[in-house]
PDB file of C-alpha atoms in Angstrom:
ATOM      1  CA  MET A   1       0.000   0.000   0.000  1.00  0.00           C
ATOM      2  CA  LYS A   2       2.856   2.352   0.862  1.00  0.00           C
ATOM      3  CA  LYS A   3       4.448   1.678  -2.545  1.00  0.00           C
ATOM      4  CA  ILE A   4       1.166   2.512  -4.293  1.00  0.00           C
ATOM      5  CA  ASN A   5       0.790   5.737  -2.333  1.00  0.00           C
ATOM      6  CA  LEU A   6       4.396   6.649  -3.130  1.00  0.00           C
ATOM      7  CA  PHE A   7       3.751   5.976  -6.818  1.00  0.00           C
ATOM      8  CA  PHE A   8       0.746   8.303  -6.949  1.00  0.00           C
ATOM      9  CA  TRP A   9       2.600  10.928  -4.933  1.00  0.00           C
ATOM     10  CA  MET A  10       5.487  10.859  -7.439  1.00  0.00           C
ATOM     11  CA  LEU A  11       3.010  10.938 -10.321  1.00  0.00           C
ATOM     12  CA  SER A  12       1.342  14.060  -8.932  1.00  0.00           C
ATOM     13  CA  ILE A  13       4.721  15.757  -8.523  1.00  0.00           C
ATOM     14  CA  ILE A  14       5.637  14.990 -12.144  1.00  0.00           C
ATOM     15  CA  TYR A  15       2.298  16.336 -13.326  1.00  0.00           C
ATOM     16  CA  PHE A  16       2.783  19.518 -11.318  1.00  0.00           C
ATOM     17  CA  ILE A  17       6.231  20.064 -12.797  1.00  0.00           C
ATOM     18  CA  LEU A  18       5.098  19.456 -16.358  1.00  0.00           C
ATOM     19  CA  SER A  19       2.136  21.783 -16.004  1.00  0.00           C
ATOM     20  CA  GLY A  20       4.018  24.430 -14.038  1.00  0.00           C
ATOM     21  CA  THR A  21       5.807  27.589 -14.999  1.00  0.00           C
ATOM     22  CA  CYS A  22       9.000  25.869 -16.080  1.00  0.00           C
ATOM     23  CA  PHE A  23       7.115  24.513 -19.105  1.00  0.00           C
ATOM     24  CA  ALA A  24       4.794  27.496 -19.530  1.00  0.00           C
ATOM     25  CA  ASN A  25       4.847  29.239 -22.886  1.00  0.00           C
ATOM     26  CA  THR A  26       7.095  32.265 -23.143  1.00  0.00           C
ATOM     27  CA  LYS A  27       5.119  35.458 -23.659  1.00  0.00           C
ATOM     28  CA  VAL A  28       6.398  38.232 -25.921  1.00  0.00           C
ATOM     29  CA  ILE A  29       5.245  41.852 -26.034  1.00  0.00           C
ATOM     30  CA  HIS A  30       6.219  44.064 -28.966  1.00  0.00           C
ATOM     31  CA  VAL A  31       5.891  47.833 -28.512  1.00  0.00           C
ATOM     32  CA  VAL A  32       6.118  50.215 -31.482  1.00  0.00           C
ATOM     33  CA  VAL A  33       6.717  53.850 -30.500  1.00  0.00           C
ATOM     34  CA  ALA A  34       6.426  56.576 -33.142  1.00  0.00           C
ATOM     35  CA  LEU A  35       8.476  59.421 -31.671  1.00  0.00           C
ATOM     36  CA  CYS A  36       6.648  62.713 -31.227  1.00  0.00           C
ATOM     37  CA  ASP A  37       7.610  65.071 -34.044  1.00  0.00           C
ATOM     38  CA  ASN A  38       6.605  68.736 -34.358  1.00  0.00           C
ATOM     39  CA  LYS A  39       8.097  69.010 -37.830  1.00  0.00           C
ATOM     40  CA  TYR A  40       6.859  65.897 -39.613  1.00  0.00           C
ATOM     41  CA  GLN A  41       3.582  65.059 -37.861  1.00  0.00           C
ATOM     42  CA  MET A  42       0.280  66.924 -37.841  1.00  0.00           C
ATOM     43  CA  ILE A  43       0.153  67.362 -34.070  1.00  0.00           C
ATOM     44  CA  ALA A  44      -0.475  70.201 -31.649  1.00  0.00           C
ATOM     45  CA  PRO A  45       3.102  71.448 -31.150  1.00  0.00           C
ATOM     46  CA  VAL A  46       4.909  70.512 -27.958  1.00  0.00           C
ATOM     47  CA  PRO A  47       8.113  72.124 -26.569  1.00  0.00           C
ATOM     48  CA  GLU A  48      10.926  71.830 -29.090  1.00  0.00           C
ATOM     49  CA  LYS A  49      13.176  69.644 -26.924  1.00  0.00           C
ATOM     50  CA  ILE A  50      10.613  66.861 -26.487  1.00  0.00           C
ATOM     51  CA  GLY A  51       9.106  67.261 -29.957  1.00  0.00           C
ATOM     52  CA  ASN A  52      12.214  66.388 -31.985  1.00  0.00           C
ATOM     53  CA  GLY A  53      11.394  63.077 -33.653  1.00  0.00           C
ATOM     54  CA  GLN A  54      15.045  62.436 -34.426  1.00  0.00           C
ATOM     55  CA  ASP A  55      16.172  62.689 -30.789  1.00  0.00           C
ATOM     56  CA  PRO A  56      14.919  59.651 -28.841  1.00  0.00           C
ATOM     57  CA  GLN A  57      16.756  60.520 -25.623  1.00  0.00           C
ATOM     58  CA  ASN A  58      14.642  63.627 -25.013  1.00  0.00           C
ATOM     59  CA  ASN A  59      11.495  62.690 -26.901  1.00  0.00           C
ATOM     60  CA  LEU A  60       8.096  62.976 -25.240  1.00  0.00           C
ATOM     61  CA  TYR A  61       7.226  59.339 -25.933  1.00  0.00           C
ATOM     62  CA  TRP A  62      10.641  57.784 -25.223  1.00  0.00           C
ATOM     63  CA  GLY A  63      13.292  59.610 -23.187  1.00  0.00           C
ATOM     64  CA  ALA A  64      11.218  62.281 -21.418  1.00  0.00           C
ATOM     65  CA  ALA A  65      10.011  61.694 -17.849  1.00  0.00           C
ATOM     66  CA  TYR A  66       6.930  59.685 -18.855  1.00  0.00           C
ATOM     67  CA  GLY A  67       8.308  58.336 -22.109  1.00  0.00           C
ATOM     68  CA  PHE A  68       8.500  54.580 -22.503  1.00  0.00           C
ATOM     69  CA  LYS A  69      12.237  54.172 -21.903  1.00  0.00           C
ATOM     70  CA  SER A  70      12.404  56.506 -18.901  1.00  0.00           C
ATOM     71  CA  TYR A  71       9.251  55.247 -17.219  1.00  0.00           C
ATOM     72  CA  PHE A  72      10.092  51.543 -17.536  1.00  0.00           C
ATOM     73  CA  ALA A  73      13.601  52.233 -16.189  1.00  0.00           C
ATOM     74  CA  LYS A  74      11.934  53.116 -12.869  1.00  0.00           C
ATOM     75  CA  HIS A  75      10.366  49.672 -12.568  1.00  0.00           C
ATOM     76  CA  LYS A  76      12.986  47.131 -11.611  1.00  0.00           C
ATOM     77  CA  GLU A  77      10.893  44.067 -12.438  1.00  0.00           C
ATOM     78  CA  TRP A  78      11.872  44.743 -16.064  1.00  0.00           C
ATOM     79  CA  GLN A  79      15.512  43.840 -16.652  1.00  0.00           C
ATOM     80  CA  ILE A  80      17.184  45.379 -19.701  1.00  0.00           C
ATOM     81  CA  LEU A  81      18.934  42.715 -21.771  1.00  0.00           C
ATOM     82  CA  LYS A  82      20.016  44.929 -24.639  1.00  0.00           C
ATOM     83  CA  ILE A  83      19.874  48.535 -25.844  1.00  0.00           C
ATOM     84  CA  HIS A  84      21.112  49.203 -29.343  1.00  0.00           C
ATOM     85  CA  LYS A  85      20.613  50.933 -32.678  1.00  0.00           C
ATOM     86  CA  PRO A  86      19.142  48.428 -35.163  1.00  0.00           C
ATOM     87  CA  THR A  87      20.323  48.163 -38.747  1.00  0.00           C
ATOM     88  CA  ASN A  88      16.906  49.483 -39.786  1.00  0.00           C
ATOM     89  CA  ALA A  89      17.600  53.217 -40.130  1.00  0.00           C
ATOM     90  CA  LYS A  90      13.965  54.062 -39.378  1.00  0.00           C
ATOM     91  CA  ILE A  91      14.314  52.731 -35.829  1.00  0.00           C
ATOM     92  CA  LEU A  92      16.558  54.967 -33.726  1.00  0.00           C
ATOM     93  CA  GLU A  93      16.734  52.765 -30.636  1.00  0.00           C
ATOM     94  CA  GLU A  94      15.609  49.301 -29.604  1.00  0.00           C
ATOM     95  CA  ILE A  95      15.413  47.887 -26.086  1.00  0.00           C
ATOM     96  CA  VAL A  96      14.887  44.257 -25.138  1.00  0.00           C
ATOM     97  CA  TYR A  97      13.539  43.613 -21.629  1.00  0.00           C
ATOM     98  CA  LYS A  98      13.052  40.435 -19.601  1.00  0.00           C
ATOM     99  CA  HIS A  99      10.593  40.293 -16.718  1.00  0.00           C
ATOM    100  CA  ARG A 100      12.473  39.224 -13.587  1.00  0.00           C
ATOM    101  CA  SER A 101       9.783  36.927 -12.195  1.00  0.00           C
ATOM    102  CA  LYS A 102       7.917  35.825 -15.324  1.00  0.00           C
ATOM    103  CA  ASP A 103       8.934  34.204 -18.595  1.00  0.00           C
ATOM    104  CA  VAL A 104       8.057  37.359 -20.513  1.00  0.00           C
ATOM    105  CA  TYR A 105      10.117  39.374 -22.968  1.00  0.00           C
ATOM    106  CA  LEU A 106       9.353  42.881 -24.184  1.00  0.00           C
ATOM    107  CA  ILE A 107      10.727  44.455 -27.363  1.00  0.00           C
ATOM    108  CA  ALA A 108      10.376  48.257 -27.558  1.00  0.00           C
ATOM    109  CA  GLN A 109      11.341  50.155 -30.697  1.00  0.00           C
ATOM    110  CA  ALA A 110      11.597  53.939 -31.088  1.00  0.00           C
ATOM    111  CA  TYR A 111      10.814  54.953 -34.679  1.00  0.00           C
ATOM    112  CA  ASP A 112      12.154  58.193 -36.115  1.00  0.00           C
ATOM    113  CA  GLY A 113       9.143  60.558 -36.095  1.00  0.00           C
ATOM    114  CA  TYR A 114       9.628  61.194 -39.803  1.00  0.00           C
ATOM    115  CA  TYR A 115       8.850  57.528 -40.459  1.00  0.00           C
ATOM    116  CA  ILE A 116       5.572  57.377 -38.571  1.00  0.00           C
ATOM    117  CA  SER A 117       3.892  55.753 -41.580  1.00  0.00           C
ATOM    118  CA  ASP A 118       6.373  52.865 -41.286  1.00  0.00           C
ATOM    119  CA  ALA A 119       5.712  52.576 -37.564  1.00  0.00           C
ATOM    120  CA  VAL A 120       1.950  52.276 -38.117  1.00  0.00           C
ATOM    121  CA  SER A 121       2.427  49.960 -41.093  1.00  0.00           C
ATOM    122  CA  ASP A 122       4.715  47.664 -39.071  1.00  0.00           C
ATOM    123  CA  PHE A 123       2.246  47.654 -36.182  1.00  0.00           C
ATOM    124  CA  ILE A 124      -0.540  46.553 -38.519  1.00  0.00           C
ATOM    125  CA  ASP A 125       1.718  43.919 -40.075  1.00  0.00           C
ATOM    126  CA  TYR A 126       2.599  42.584 -36.629  1.00  0.00           C
ATOM    127  CA  SER A 127      -1.083  42.556 -35.703  1.00  0.00           C
ATOM    128  CA  SER A 128      -1.816  40.509 -38.811  1.00  0.00           C
ATOM    129  CA  GLY A 129       0.753  37.870 -37.862  1.00  0.00           C
ATOM    130  CA  ASN A 130       3.210  38.928 -40.556  1.00  0.00           C
ATOM    131  CA  LYS A 131       6.780  40.281 -40.302  1.00  0.00           C
ATOM    132  CA  GLN A 132       7.963  37.919 -37.625  1.00  0.00           C
ATOM    133  CA  GLN A 133      11.209  38.839 -35.863  1.00  0.00           C
ATOM    134  CA  SER A 134      13.547  36.619 -33.867  1.00  0.00           C
ATOM    135  CA  PHE A 135      15.875  37.472 -30.977  1.00  0.00           C
ATOM    136  CA  SER A 136      18.319  35.144 -29.217  1.00  0.00           C
ATOM    137  CA  PHE A 137      19.572  35.396 -25.626  1.00  0.00           C
ATOM    138  CA  ASP A 138      21.455  32.787 -23.588  1.00  0.00           C
ATOM    139  CA  ASN A 139      20.655  30.029 -26.089  1.00  0.00           C
ATOM    140  CA  LYS A 140      16.958  30.983 -25.982  1.00  0.00           C
ATOM    141  CA  LYS A 141      15.196  32.165 -29.110  1.00  0.00           C
ATOM    142  CA  ILE A 142      12.152  34.409 -28.831  1.00  0.00           C
ATOM    143  CA  MET A 143       9.799  35.432 -31.615  1.00  0.00           C
ATOM    144  CA  ALA A 144       8.395  38.962 -31.811  1.00  0.00           C
ATOM    145  CA  GLY A 145       6.696  41.021 -34.506  1.00  0.00           C
ATOM    146  CA  GLY A 146       3.921  38.930 -36.026  1.00  0.00           C
ATOM    147  CA  LYS A 147       4.512  36.228 -33.413  1.00  0.00           C
ATOM    148  CA  ALA A 148       4.196  38.496 -30.368  1.00  0.00           C
ATOM    149  CA  ASP A 149       1.378  37.733 -27.936  1.00  0.00           C
ATOM    150  CA  LEU A 150       0.675  41.434 -27.409  1.00  0.00           C
ATOM    151  CA  VAL A 151       1.403  44.186 -29.936  1.00  0.00           C
ATOM    152  CA  VAL A 152       1.263  47.825 -28.804  1.00  0.00           C
ATOM    153  CA  TYR A 153       1.374  51.098 -30.739  1.00  0.00           C
ATOM    154  CA  ILE A 154       2.222  54.402 -29.005  1.00  0.00           C
ATOM    155  CA  GLY A 155       2.194  57.777 -30.707  1.00  0.00           C
ATOM    156  CA  HIS A 156       0.263  60.105 -32.972  1.00  0.00           C
ATOM    157  CA  ASN A 157      -2.789  58.609 -34.680  1.00  0.00           C
ATOM    158  CA  TYR A 158      -1.480  58.670 -38.228  1.00  0.00           C
ATOM    159  CA  LEU A 159      -4.629  57.001 -39.550  1.00  0.00           C
ATOM    160  CA  MET A 160      -6.333  60.373 -39.127  1.00  0.00           C
ATOM    161  CA  GLU A 161      -4.332  61.439 -42.187  1.00  0.00           C
ATOM    162  CA  LEU A 162      -3.807  58.182 -44.062  1.00  0.00           C
ATOM    163  CA  SER A 163      -6.454  55.609 -44.942  1.00  0.00           C
ATOM    164  CA  TRP A 164      -5.751  52.213 -43.413  1.00  0.00           C
ATOM    165  CA  HIS A 165      -6.649  50.693 -46.805  1.00  0.00           C
ATOM    166  CA  LYS A 166      -3.240  51.848 -48.055  1.00  0.00           C
ATOM    167  CA  LEU A 167      -1.494  49.851 -45.334  1.00  0.00           C
ATOM    168  CA  LEU A 168      -3.500  46.634 -45.392  1.00  0.00           C
ATOM    169  CA  PRO A 169      -3.872  44.508 -48.552  1.00  0.00           C
ATOM    170  CA  ASP A 170      -7.393  43.482 -49.533  1.00  0.00           C
ATOM    171  CA  SER A 171      -6.225  39.869 -49.353  1.00  0.00           C
ATOM    172  CA  TRP A 172      -6.055  40.132 -45.560  1.00  0.00           C
ATOM    173  CA  ARG A 173      -9.560  39.321 -44.402  1.00  0.00           C
ATOM    174  CA  TRP A 174     -10.657  37.278 -41.425  1.00  0.00           C
ATOM    175  CA  ASN A 175     -12.624  34.825 -43.548  1.00  0.00           C
ATOM    176  CA  THR A 176      -9.608  34.074 -45.764  1.00  0.00           C
ATOM    177  CA  LEU A 177      -7.526  32.811 -42.838  1.00  0.00           C
ATOM    178  CA  SER A 178      -7.262  29.113 -42.090  1.00  0.00           C
ATOM    179  CA  LYS A 179      -8.918  27.858 -38.908  1.00  0.00           C
ATOM    180  CA  GLU A 180      -5.467  27.482 -37.358  1.00  0.00           C
ATOM    181  CA  GLN A 181      -4.594  31.092 -38.223  1.00  0.00           C
ATOM    182  CA  GLN A 182      -7.924  32.282 -36.844  1.00  0.00           C
ATOM    183  CA  GLU A 183      -7.293  30.527 -33.527  1.00  0.00           C
ATOM    184  CA  GLN A 184      -3.794  31.991 -33.353  1.00  0.00           C
ATOM    185  CA  GLN A 185      -5.103  35.470 -34.052  1.00  0.00           C
ATOM    186  CA  LYS A 186      -7.850  35.242 -31.449  1.00  0.00           C
ATOM    187  CA  SER A 187      -5.231  34.377 -28.819  1.00  0.00           C
ATOM    188  CA  ARG A 188      -3.183  37.483 -29.631  1.00  0.00           C
ATOM    189  CA  TYR A 189      -3.842  41.037 -28.408  1.00  0.00           C
ATOM    190  CA  ALA A 190      -3.423  44.536 -29.806  1.00  0.00           C
ATOM    191  CA  ALA A 191      -3.463  47.908 -28.035  1.00  0.00           C
ATOM    192  CA  VAL A 192      -3.253  51.421 -29.467  1.00  0.00           C
ATOM    193  CA  PHE A 193      -2.338  54.396 -27.278  1.00  0.00           C
ATOM    194  CA  ALA A 194      -3.126  57.285 -29.602  1.00  0.00           C
ATOM    195  CA  CYS A 195      -5.918  59.836 -29.908  1.00  0.00           C
ATOM    196  CA  LYS A 196      -9.305  58.303 -30.806  1.00  0.00           C
ATOM    197  CA  SER A 197      -7.732  54.973 -31.719  1.00  0.00           C
ATOM    198  CA  GLN A 198     -10.989  53.018 -31.445  1.00  0.00           C
ATOM    199  CA  GLN A 199     -12.493  55.091 -34.237  1.00  0.00           C
ATOM    200  CA  TYR A 200      -9.535  54.759 -36.606  1.00  0.00           C
ATOM    201  CA  PHE A 201      -7.950  51.386 -35.795  1.00  0.00           C
ATOM    202  CA  SER A 202     -11.050  49.232 -35.259  1.00  0.00           C
ATOM    203  CA  SER A 203     -11.593  48.516 -38.962  1.00  0.00           C
ATOM    204  CA  PRO A 204      -8.102  47.262 -39.828  1.00  0.00           C
ATOM    205  CA  LEU A 205      -7.508  45.385 -36.574  1.00  0.00           C
ATOM    206  CA  SER A 206     -10.911  43.688 -36.466  1.00  0.00           C
ATOM    207  CA  ARG A 207     -10.366  42.654 -40.089  1.00  0.00           C
ATOM    208  CA  LEU A 208      -7.258  40.792 -38.896  1.00  0.00           C
ATOM    209  CA  GLY A 209      -9.047  38.944 -36.098  1.00  0.00           C
ATOM    210  CA  ILE A 210      -6.649  40.007 -33.357  1.00  0.00           C
ATOM    211  CA  THR A 211      -8.278  40.624 -29.962  1.00  0.00           C
ATOM    212  CA  PRO A 212      -8.419  44.253 -28.739  1.00  0.00           C
ATOM    213  CA  LEU A 213      -6.966  44.942 -25.298  1.00  0.00           C
ATOM    214  CA  ILE A 214      -6.978  48.743 -24.982  1.00  0.00           C
ATOM    215  CA  LEU A 215      -8.152  51.402 -27.440  1.00  0.00           C
ATOM    216  CA  THR A 216      -8.981  55.060 -26.819  1.00  0.00           C
ATOM    217  CA  ARG A 217     -12.131  57.076 -27.424  1.00  0.00           C
ATOM    218  CA  HIS A 218     -10.868  60.652 -27.121  1.00  0.00           C
ATOM    219  CA  ASN A 219      -7.771  62.774 -27.542  1.00  0.00           C
ATOM    220  CA  MET A 220      -5.200  61.695 -24.976  1.00  0.00           C
ATOM    221  CA  ALA A 221      -1.552  61.746 -23.941  1.00  0.00           C
ATOM    222  CA  PRO A 222      -0.008  58.396 -24.962  1.00  0.00           C
ATOM    223  CA  GLU A 223       2.535  58.272 -22.164  1.00  0.00           C
ATOM    224  CA  ALA A 224       3.988  55.148 -20.614  1.00  0.00           C
ATOM    225  CA  TYR A 225       2.176  54.987 -17.253  1.00  0.00           C
ATOM    226  CA  SER A 226      -1.027  53.794 -18.942  1.00  0.00           C
ATOM    227  CA  VAL A 227       0.875  51.270 -21.036  1.00  0.00           C
ATOM    228  CA  TYR A 228       2.654  49.958 -17.960  1.00  0.00           C
ATOM    229  CA  ALA A 229      -0.644  49.533 -16.088  1.00  0.00           C
ATOM    230  CA  MET A 230      -2.107  47.603 -19.017  1.00  0.00           C
ATOM    231  CA  ILE A 231       0.856  45.252 -19.340  1.00  0.00           C
ATOM    232  CA  GLU A 232       1.049  44.487 -15.629  1.00  0.00           C
ATOM    233  CA  SER A 233      -2.687  43.768 -15.422  1.00  0.00           C
ATOM    234  CA  TRP A 234      -2.582  41.621 -18.559  1.00  0.00           C
ATOM    235  CA  LEU A 235       0.335  39.569 -17.229  1.00  0.00           C
ATOM    236  CA  LYS A 236      -1.647  38.890 -14.054  1.00  0.00           C
ATOM    237  CA  GLY A 237      -4.451  37.458 -16.154  1.00  0.00           C
ATOM    238  CA  GLU A 238      -6.946  40.068 -15.037  1.00  0.00           C
ATOM    239  CA  SER A 239     -10.267  40.595 -16.780  1.00  0.00           C
ATOM    240  CA  LYS A 240     -10.654  43.203 -19.490  1.00  0.00           C
ATOM    241  CA  ALA A 241     -12.799  45.254 -17.125  1.00  0.00           C
ATOM    242  CA  ASN A 242     -10.029  45.322 -14.519  1.00  0.00           C
ATOM    243  CA  ILE A 243      -7.382  46.102 -17.120  1.00  0.00           C
ATOM    244  CA  ARG A 244      -9.448  49.036 -18.354  1.00  0.00           C
ATOM    245  CA  LEU A 245      -9.958  50.290 -14.804  1.00  0.00           C
ATOM    246  CA  ASN A 246      -6.250  50.066 -13.991  1.00  0.00           C
ATOM    247  CA  VAL A 247      -5.282  51.871 -17.200  1.00  0.00           C
ATOM    248  CA  ALA A 248      -7.873  54.589 -16.563  1.00  0.00           C
ATOM    249  CA  SER A 249      -6.731  54.967 -12.943  1.00  0.00           C
ATOM    250  CA  ALA A 250      -3.089  55.343 -13.957  1.00  0.00           C
ATOM    251  CA  TYR A 251      -4.025  57.918 -16.572  1.00  0.00           C
ATOM    252  CA  SER A 252      -6.092  59.909 -14.088  1.00  0.00           C
ATOM    253  CA  LYS A 253      -3.339  59.805 -11.467  1.00  0.00           C
ATOM    254  CA  TYR A 254      -0.698  61.308 -13.744  1.00  0.00           C
ATOM    255  CA  GLN A 255      -3.090  63.673 -15.498  1.00  0.00           C
ATOM    256  CA  LYS A 256      -4.377  64.811 -12.075  1.00  0.00           C
ATOM    257  CA  LEU A 257      -7.997  63.977 -12.768  1.00  0.00           C
ATOM    258  CA  SER A 258     -10.495  63.525  -9.963  1.00  0.00           C
ATOM    259  CA  LYS A 259     -11.595  59.991 -10.921  1.00  0.00           C
ATOM    260  CA  PRO A 260     -10.568  57.136 -13.247  1.00  0.00           C
ATOM    261  CA  ALA A 261     -10.886  58.215 -16.876  1.00  0.00           C
ATOM    262  CA  LEU A 262     -13.017  55.236 -17.868  1.00  0.00           C
ATOM    263  CA  GLN A 263     -14.639  57.224 -20.661  1.00  0.00           C
ATOM    264  CA  MET A 264     -11.197  57.554 -22.258  1.00  0.00           C
ATOM    265  CA  PHE A 265     -10.496  53.850 -22.730  1.00  0.00           C
ATOM    266  CA  THR A 266     -12.275  50.823 -24.146  1.00  0.00           C
ATOM    267  CA  THR A 267     -11.440  47.155 -24.567  1.00  0.00           C
ATOM    268  CA  GLU A 268     -13.576  46.604 -27.672  1.00  0.00           C
ATOM    269  CA  TYR A 269     -13.653  47.594 -31.322  1.00  0.00           C
ATOM    270  CA  SER A 270     -16.283  50.055 -32.490  1.00  0.00           C
ATOM    271  CA  GLU A 271     -19.329  48.504 -34.112  1.00  0.00           C
TER     272      GLU A 271
END
C-alpha cells in the first residue's frame, strides 16, 4: 500500500512540474513607439526639446520623464537585456527587456518621427501575424513582430491622415484565414495608445481577427504609465474590465484627474 501511495505521490509531482511555470509558454510583447515630431507630424506642437522626432533621448514618448524608456527604467521588475541601434535606419533605438519573475520578454522600438507611416504599417503587419522577428539570448530564441502575444502602438494617430486601406492589402480578411490562423489570431492582443484609436484602428484590426486589449475614445496623452498599467494587469491574467480600470486609474493619477478616466479607454472595437 505504501508503494502505491508513493507511486501516486510521485506521479502528482511529475504532473505539477510538467504543467508548471518551467514549461509554460514564453510570452512576448512588442511595442512600437512613433516618436513625437513637431516638424513631420500633424500634431499640436509641444516644446521643441521633447518634440524632436530624431532625438529619442529627449522625446516625449521615449526619453522624457513619462516616455517609454524613462518610465520603464523606474520599474525594476523589467531587466534590460540589450539597448542598441538596429540596422533598420527608421528605428533609432531598440530595447529588449526580460521580466524578472515571469517568462516574458518585451521588445520596444523607437521609430524616427519622420517615419511614422512605417511605424503604423509595421504595427498593422505585426497585428496581422506577418513580419515575424527573432531574438536570441542565452541560447533561448524568442519570436516577436507577427509572433508576439501582445502588440502595442504608441504615438500620434497617423490614420487620421492616411487611410488604413493603403497599409493593409485586400487579401487580408478574417474569412480568408485558415482555422489554425484564426485561432492563433484570437489568442493574440493589440493595443493602441493614440488619440481616438478606437475610431480609426477598429476597422483594420478587427479585419485581422486580433483581440483588442486597450483602445482610446478621445484625444489623450499616450505616455507610458497607462501602457505599464495595461501590461502588468494583462500579465496577471486580469479581466478586461479590470485592465481598463487600472489603465484609466493610472491615466487619471498622472493627469491629475479627480476619478478614473473610464470614458477615455475601451477594450472593444467600435461597431
